Amino acid sequence: MEESITVKLGSRKRRFVAFILDMMLIGMIGYLSTFLFESFYMKLGNFGKLIGAVIVLIYFGIFDSKIGSGQSIGKKILKIQVVNKNSECISVSKSILRSLWLFTFILLNGFSLGNSKYIPIIIILGTILFSIVLLEIYFFIFNKKTKQSFHDLLADSFVILTDSKGEIEFKNNKKILYCSIIIPIFILSITICLNISTKNTFLGDYLRIIDIIQEDIPVHQTTISKNVSTFKNSNGTSEQHYIILNTYKNNKSDDEKEIAVKIAKTVFDNGLTINENEIFSIVISSGFNIGIASKNKNQRFNGTVEQWKYEIEKIEN
């Protein structure tokens, strides 16, 4: 960018510290709310992140606008301010536009739609998420003179020192802007290729089992993975192979052991191959994640195929 700046721009360090202070405050608000709404948050599952995303959007949307004099609490402490090119506070609508990146990041980070039929949507959401992160990093590195991040460019905003006023004249460097378009295209291409490559592998089989589990059992955000542990014994070095299923239960009162046995039955009934020398580990988590606060408790149940079948027979009889 080529520009003539008559004001003092807020440094990256000040902006980062102000952001950390703001997020600590928002996180404290989220944590305190859990004393009243923990059970409600648990029932929301992935959609609980919408609560945190909305709180962040309202907080920065109001405080960084002319209503809050362009200063969130963190910015007020660090003596920086969000303004337009005339050093005037921006409107609420522009401030909300400026904060949409963080709203989107909190909402989509770790978000799962719970069924492989939504994979095209998941690919799009994942592309948006990682593009936002990389675009923020990209402009952080290359846009040094005006120190505008991706969200600043969207809202035509700048961050200046509060005791500094004046007009900011600038022209966007088109090469930097055009090159940034490559980032989402690159991420989308990689994601599509990875999805295609997993359809005919054990990962594709895992997705099928996950769909069935989440349709029949009150759980969400289920994942299956393989792991190998190496340990030494009197006979030398040995390996223990694991198939690990992680999931979150929907209801706080549900019994973890009962859910684990139901999951094991569903897995065996639907043809997931587990070898006799493998340990099938089921991790049942209870808690919530509202994007700005989370609480999780994990309970792990390990067993061989034979041991799990014994537990299934006990329930059926």
Tab-separated table of C-alpha atoms in Angstrom:
chain	number	residue	atom	x	y	z
A	1	MET	CA	0.000	0.000	0.000
A	2	GLU	CA	1.062	3.581	-0.685
A	3	GLU	CA	-0.187	6.135	1.780
A	4	SER	CA	0.418	9.394	3.583
A	5	ILE	CA	-0.396	8.944	7.244
A	6	THR	CA	-0.689	11.873	9.614
A	7	VAL	CA	-1.811	9.837	12.590
A	8	LYS	CA	-0.076	7.288	14.776
A	9	LEU	CA	-1.329	3.789	14.135
A	10	GLY	CA	-1.713	1.329	16.977
A	11	SER	CA	1.102	-1.204	16.986
A	12	ARG	CA	0.484	-4.905	16.443
A	13	LYS	CA	1.641	-5.516	20.009
A	14	ARG	CA	-0.915	-3.100	21.498
A	15	ARG	CA	-3.696	-4.558	19.379
A	16	PHE	CA	-2.802	-8.114	20.357
A	17	VAL	CA	-2.669	-7.357	24.089
A	18	ALA	CA	-5.979	-5.450	23.891
A	19	PHE	CA	-7.568	-8.408	22.115
A	20	ILE	CA	-6.331	-10.851	24.760
A	21	LEU	CA	-7.748	-8.638	27.539
A	22	ASP	CA	-11.111	-8.426	25.775
A	23	MET	CA	-11.292	-12.182	25.241
A	24	MET	CA	-10.389	-12.827	28.885
A	25	LEU	CA	-13.258	-10.578	29.955
A	26	ILE	CA	-15.695	-12.235	27.540
A	27	GLY	CA	-14.510	-15.670	28.679
A	28	MET	CA	-15.152	-14.704	32.304
A	29	ILE	CA	-18.697	-13.659	31.402
A	30	GLY	CA	-19.216	-16.990	29.641
A	31	TYR	CA	-17.821	-18.959	32.561
A	32	LEU	CA	-20.040	-17.172	35.117
A	33	SER	CA	-23.104	-17.888	32.986
A	34	THR	CA	-22.457	-21.626	33.278
A	35	PHE	CA	-23.545	-21.606	36.916
A	36	LEU	CA	-27.092	-20.868	35.726
A	37	PHE	CA	-27.240	-22.494	32.292
A	38	GLU	CA	-24.932	-25.548	32.339
A	39	SER	CA	-27.689	-28.106	31.618
A	40	PHE	CA	-29.102	-25.918	28.848
A	41	TYR	CA	-25.667	-25.508	27.248
A	42	MET	CA	-25.165	-29.293	27.265
A	43	LYS	CA	-28.380	-29.870	25.322
A	44	LEU	CA	-27.308	-27.400	22.646
A	45	GLY	CA	-24.285	-29.487	21.631
A	46	ASN	CA	-22.360	-27.876	18.769
A	47	PHE	CA	-24.952	-25.148	18.444
A	48	GLY	CA	-23.905	-23.817	21.850
A	49	LYS	CA	-21.063	-22.049	20.068
A	50	LEU	CA	-23.648	-19.724	18.582
A	51	ILE	CA	-24.110	-18.192	22.057
A	52	GLY	CA	-20.442	-17.279	22.383
A	53	ALA	CA	-20.278	-16.080	18.781
A	54	VAL	CA	-23.253	-13.744	19.284
A	55	ILE	CA	-21.822	-12.367	22.557
A	56	VAL	CA	-18.525	-11.587	20.802
A	57	LEU	CA	-20.335	-9.946	17.883
A	58	ILE	CA	-22.416	-7.729	20.182
A	59	TYR	CA	-19.457	-6.850	22.413
A	60	PHE	CA	-17.093	-5.733	19.654
A	61	GLY	CA	-19.909	-4.502	17.409
A	62	ILE	CA	-21.021	-1.973	20.031
A	63	PHE	CA	-17.787	-1.014	21.806
A	64	ASP	CA	-15.688	-0.628	18.633
A	65	SER	CA	-18.350	1.613	17.053
A	66	LYS	CA	-19.262	5.238	17.697
A	67	ILE	CA	-21.476	4.054	20.580
A	68	GLY	CA	-18.388	2.890	22.482
A	69	SER	CA	-16.137	5.629	21.046
A	70	GLY	CA	-14.306	2.952	19.029
A	71	GLN	CA	-12.868	1.369	22.136
A	72	SER	CA	-13.524	-2.021	23.637
A	73	ILE	CA	-12.381	-2.319	27.251
A	74	GLY	CA	-9.075	-3.829	26.145
A	75	LYS	CA	-8.512	-1.033	23.624
A	76	LYS	CA	-9.360	1.597	26.237
A	77	ILE	CA	-6.711	0.147	28.571
A	78	LEU	CA	-4.108	0.071	25.770
A	79	LYS	CA	-5.158	3.544	24.548
A	80	ILE	CA	-6.034	2.592	20.975
A	81	GLN	CA	-9.190	3.239	18.976
A	82	VAL	CA	-11.024	1.952	15.891
A	83	VAL	CA	-11.681	4.710	13.340
A	84	ASN	CA	-12.259	5.365	9.645
A	85	LYS	CA	-9.798	7.172	7.355
A	86	ASN	CA	-10.933	10.535	8.794
A	87	SER	CA	-10.170	9.404	12.370
A	88	GLU	CA	-13.903	9.274	13.088
A	89	CYS	CA	-15.575	6.407	14.921
A	90	ILE	CA	-17.227	3.928	12.608
A	91	SER	CA	-20.936	3.049	12.549
A	92	VAL	CA	-22.428	0.065	14.373
A	93	SER	CA	-23.073	-1.728	11.071
A	94	LYS	CA	-19.430	-1.307	10.016
A	95	SER	CA	-18.262	-2.400	13.455
A	96	ILE	CA	-20.403	-5.556	13.232
A	97	LEU	CA	-18.991	-6.230	9.747
A	98	ARG	CA	-15.520	-5.773	11.207
A	99	SER	CA	-16.277	-8.339	13.951
A	100	LEU	CA	-17.843	-10.970	11.693
A	101	TRP	CA	-14.526	-12.760	11.250
A	102	LEU	CA	-14.347	-13.576	14.962
A	103	PHE	CA	-18.043	-14.509	15.072
A	104	THR	CA	-17.462	-16.942	12.197
A	105	PHE	CA	-14.286	-18.378	13.699
A	106	ILE	CA	-15.897	-19.094	17.093
A	107	LEU	CA	-19.000	-20.586	15.478
A	108	LEU	CA	-17.214	-22.866	13.002
A	109	ASN	CA	-14.133	-23.905	14.969
A	110	GLY	CA	-14.621	-27.611	15.697
A	111	PHE	CA	-18.215	-27.469	14.464
A	112	SER	CA	-19.732	-30.772	13.328
A	113	LEU	CA	-23.023	-31.350	11.528
A	114	GLY	CA	-23.109	-34.948	12.709
A	115	ASN	CA	-23.703	-36.784	9.431
A	116	SER	CA	-21.489	-37.540	6.438
A	117	LYS	CA	-24.278	-36.512	4.033
A	118	TYR	CA	-23.416	-32.952	5.040
A	119	ILE	CA	-19.805	-33.315	3.917
A	120	PRO	CA	-20.206	-30.782	1.035
A	121	ILE	CA	-21.449	-28.237	3.598
A	122	ILE	CA	-18.626	-29.175	5.990
A	123	ILE	CA	-16.111	-28.623	3.175
A	124	ILE	CA	-17.513	-25.143	2.541
A	125	LEU	CA	-17.553	-24.258	6.245
A	126	GLY	CA	-14.032	-25.593	6.709
A	127	THR	CA	-12.821	-23.565	3.743
A	128	ILE	CA	-14.361	-20.419	5.222
A	129	LEU	CA	-12.835	-21.087	8.642
A	130	PHE	CA	-9.281	-21.744	7.500
A	131	SER	CA	-9.431	-18.976	4.892
A	132	ILE	CA	-10.321	-16.442	7.581
A	133	VAL	CA	-7.403	-17.562	9.757
A	134	LEU	CA	-4.901	-17.522	6.893
A	135	LEU	CA	-6.159	-14.197	5.511
A	136	GLU	CA	-5.713	-12.613	8.936
A	137	ILE	CA	-2.145	-13.970	9.066
A	138	TYR	CA	-1.512	-12.985	5.434
A	139	PHE	CA	-2.435	-9.332	5.911
A	140	PHE	CA	-0.676	-9.285	9.286
A	141	ILE	CA	2.559	-10.182	7.490
A	142	PHE	CA	2.296	-8.241	4.224
A	143	ASN	CA	0.174	-5.193	5.093
A	144	LYS	CA	2.741	-3.501	7.317
A	145	LYS	CA	2.248	0.204	6.583
A	146	THR	CA	-1.396	0.715	7.478
A	147	LYS	CA	-1.416	-2.328	9.798
A	148	GLN	CA	-4.899	-3.206	8.515
A	149	SER	CA	-5.845	-6.823	9.097
A	150	PHE	CA	-8.373	-8.650	6.945
A	151	HIS	CA	-11.299	-7.488	9.091
A	152	ASP	CA	-10.059	-3.866	8.946
A	153	LEU	CA	-10.042	-3.988	5.158
A	154	LEU	CA	-13.617	-5.303	5.135
A	155	ALA	CA	-14.835	-2.380	7.243
A	156	ASP	CA	-12.461	0.312	5.890
A	157	SER	CA	-11.219	0.829	9.435
A	158	PHE	CA	-7.913	1.606	11.104
A	159	VAL	CA	-6.650	1.318	14.665
A	160	ILE	CA	-4.906	4.438	15.934
A	161	LEU	CA	-3.567	5.758	19.218
A	162	THR	CA	-6.306	7.624	21.074
A	163	ASP	CA	-4.240	10.809	21.409
A	164	SER	CA	-3.635	10.887	17.651
A	165	LYS	CA	-5.972	12.472	15.112
A	166	GLY	CA	-5.791	13.247	11.422
A	167	GLU	CA	-6.717	12.071	7.953
A	168	ILE	CA	-5.396	8.795	6.598
A	169	GLU	CA	-5.001	8.769	2.819
A	170	PHE	CA	-4.159	5.474	1.193
A	171	LYS	CA	-4.538	3.310	-1.887
A	172	ASN	CA	-4.814	-0.450	-1.719
A	173	ASN	CA	-1.993	-2.379	-3.303
A	174	LYS	CA	-3.965	-4.468	-5.784
A	175	LYS	CA	-1.285	-7.147	-5.970
A	176	ILE	CA	-1.658	-7.913	-2.242
A	177	LEU	CA	-5.455	-8.055	-2.538
A	178	TYR	CA	-5.462	-10.202	-5.666
A	179	CYS	CA	-2.927	-12.647	-4.222
A	180	SER	CA	-5.146	-13.115	-1.144
A	181	ILE	CA	-7.842	-14.684	-3.375
A	182	ILE	CA	-5.530	-17.661	-3.902
A	183	ILE	CA	-5.819	-18.664	-0.223
A	184	PRO	CA	-9.491	-19.850	-0.140
A	185	ILE	CA	-9.105	-21.470	-3.567
A	186	PHE	CA	-6.051	-23.398	-2.337
A	187	ILE	CA	-7.791	-24.539	0.870
A	188	LEU	CA	-10.924	-25.623	-1.014
A	189	SER	CA	-8.849	-27.663	-3.484
A	190	ILE	CA	-6.913	-29.415	-0.703
A	191	THR	CA	-10.102	-30.197	1.246
A	192	ILE	CA	-11.874	-31.683	-1.800
A	193	CYS	CA	-8.845	-33.836	-2.622
A	194	LEU	CA	-8.640	-35.139	0.954
A	195	ASN	CA	-12.351	-35.970	0.953
A	196	ILE	CA	-12.098	-37.897	-2.303
A	197	SER	CA	-9.056	-39.830	-1.074
A	198	THR	CA	-10.825	-41.036	2.102
A	199	LYS	CA	-14.038	-42.363	0.534
A	200	ASN	CA	-12.631	-45.797	-0.270
A	201	THR	CA	-10.500	-46.206	2.867
A	202	PHE	CA	-11.207	-47.226	6.461
A	203	LEU	CA	-12.024	-43.544	7.112
A	204	GLY	CA	-15.039	-43.858	4.839
A	205	ASP	CA	-16.183	-46.855	6.885
A	206	TYR	CA	-15.740	-44.846	10.075
A	207	LEU	CA	-17.989	-42.080	8.732
A	208	ARG	CA	-20.720	-44.625	8.005
A	209	ILE	CA	-20.579	-45.999	11.561
A	210	ILE	CA	-20.556	-42.494	13.063
A	211	ASP	CA	-23.743	-41.631	11.152
A	212	ILE	CA	-25.523	-44.682	12.549
A	213	ILE	CA	-24.333	-44.069	16.133
A	214	GLN	CA	-25.523	-40.461	16.142
A	215	GLU	CA	-28.904	-41.401	14.680
A	216	ASP	CA	-29.601	-44.175	17.219
A	217	ILE	CA	-27.870	-42.976	20.413
A	218	PRO	CA	-28.175	-39.574	22.180
A	219	VAL	CA	-24.617	-38.440	21.434
A	220	HIS	CA	-22.975	-35.903	19.159
A	221	GLN	CA	-19.577	-34.824	17.807
A	222	THR	CA	-18.385	-38.415	17.422
A	223	THR	CA	-14.975	-39.274	16.002
A	224	ILE	CA	-13.124	-42.551	15.439
A	225	SER	CA	-9.358	-42.891	15.134
A	226	LYS	CA	-6.562	-45.435	15.283
A	227	ASN	CA	-3.602	-45.293	17.650
A	228	VAL	CA	-0.577	-47.407	18.532
A	229	SER	CA	1.210	-47.420	21.901
A	230	THR	CA	4.727	-48.812	22.238
A	231	PHE	CA	5.975	-50.166	25.537
A	232	LYS	CA	8.827	-52.288	26.836
A	233	ASN	CA	8.483	-55.564	28.726
A	234	SER	CA	10.592	-58.573	29.558
A	235	ASN	CA	10.294	-59.849	25.994
A	236	GLY	CA	11.482	-56.571	24.448
A	237	THR	CA	9.403	-53.887	22.782
A	238	SER	CA	5.713	-54.511	22.153
A	239	GLU	CA	2.908	-52.594	20.505
A	240	GLN	CA	-0.706	-52.194	21.536
A	241	HIS	CA	-3.158	-51.158	18.817
A	242	TYR	CA	-6.238	-49.109	19.681
A	243	ILE	CA	-9.392	-48.048	17.933
A	244	ILE	CA	-10.607	-44.988	19.831
A	245	LEU	CA	-14.126	-43.608	19.638
A	246	ASN	CA	-14.718	-40.199	21.209
A	247	THR	CA	-18.193	-38.751	21.637
A	248	TYR	CA	-20.244	-36.312	23.722
A	249	LYS	CA	-23.447	-37.366	25.427
A	250	ASN	CA	-26.465	-35.110	24.952
A	251	ASN	CA	-27.947	-35.403	28.425
A	252	LYS	CA	-26.141	-34.851	31.710
A	253	SER	CA	-28.102	-37.597	33.513
A	254	ASP	CA	-27.382	-40.409	31.019
A	255	ASP	CA	-25.150	-43.222	32.316
A	256	GLU	CA	-21.763	-43.273	30.541
A	257	LYS	CA	-21.244	-47.044	30.836
A	258	GLU	CA	-24.665	-47.762	29.355
A	259	ILE	CA	-23.991	-45.417	26.444
A	260	ALA	CA	-20.581	-47.039	25.840
A	261	VAL	CA	-22.100	-50.538	25.680
A	262	LYS	CA	-24.819	-49.341	23.274
A	263	ILE	CA	-22.153	-47.793	21.069
A	264	ALA	CA	-20.107	-51.016	21.091
A	265	LYS	CA	-23.208	-53.010	20.077
A	266	THR	CA	-23.936	-50.583	17.251
A	267	VAL	CA	-20.339	-50.815	16.057
A	268	PHE	CA	-20.333	-54.628	16.006
A	269	ASP	CA	-23.813	-54.881	14.466
A	270	ASN	CA	-22.799	-52.649	11.592
A	271	GLY	CA	-19.625	-54.362	10.567
A	272	LEU	CA	-16.769	-52.206	11.808
A	273	THR	CA	-13.732	-54.497	11.776
A	274	ILE	CA	-11.859	-54.684	15.074
A	275	ASN	CA	-9.133	-57.299	15.323
A	276	GLU	CA	-8.755	-59.585	18.328
A	277	ASN	CA	-5.422	-57.966	19.234
A	278	GLU	CA	-6.887	-54.459	19.181
A	279	ILE	CA	-8.327	-52.573	22.155
A	280	PHE	CA	-11.605	-50.813	21.458
A	281	SER	CA	-11.585	-47.663	23.570
A	282	ILE	CA	-14.781	-45.622	23.975
A	283	VAL	CA	-14.436	-42.161	25.534
A	284	ILE	CA	-17.708	-40.581	26.697
A	285	SER	CA	-17.464	-36.850	27.342
A	286	SER	CA	-20.008	-34.715	29.117
A	287	GLY	CA	-19.991	-30.962	29.103
A	288	PHE	CA	-20.462	-28.081	26.747
A	289	ASN	CA	-18.661	-25.597	24.550
A	290	ILE	CA	-20.211	-22.186	23.963
A	291	GLY	CA	-17.168	-20.865	22.137
A	292	ILE	CA	-16.113	-18.470	24.914
A	293	ALA	CA	-16.275	-21.032	27.748
A	294	SER	CA	-16.258	-24.808	27.936
A	295	LYS	CA	-16.378	-27.597	30.478
A	296	ASN	CA	-15.683	-31.253	29.824
A	297	LYS	CA	-15.441	-34.445	31.872
A	298	ASN	CA	-14.241	-37.627	30.182
A	299	GLN	CA	-14.807	-41.249	31.097
A	300	ARG	CA	-12.917	-43.943	29.208
A	301	PHE	CA	-13.932	-47.581	28.761
A	302	ASN	CA	-11.399	-50.035	27.298
A	303	GLY	CA	-11.940	-53.595	26.201
A	304	THR	CA	-11.135	-56.269	23.669
A	305	VAL	CA	-13.814	-57.476	21.266
A	306	GLU	CA	-14.504	-60.417	23.572
A	307	GLN	CA	-14.846	-58.191	26.654
A	308	TRP	CA	-17.233	-55.802	24.899
A	309	LYS	CA	-19.408	-58.666	23.668
A	310	TYR	CA	-19.622	-59.938	27.249
A	311	GLU	CA	-20.864	-56.495	28.403
A	312	ILE	CA	-23.417	-56.437	25.584
A	313	GLU	CA	-24.752	-59.868	26.537
A	314	LYS	CA	-25.181	-58.740	30.167
A	315	ILE	CA	-27.443	-55.878	29.109
A	316	GLU	CA	-29.424	-57.977	26.633
A	317	ASN	CA	-30.041	-60.701	29.202
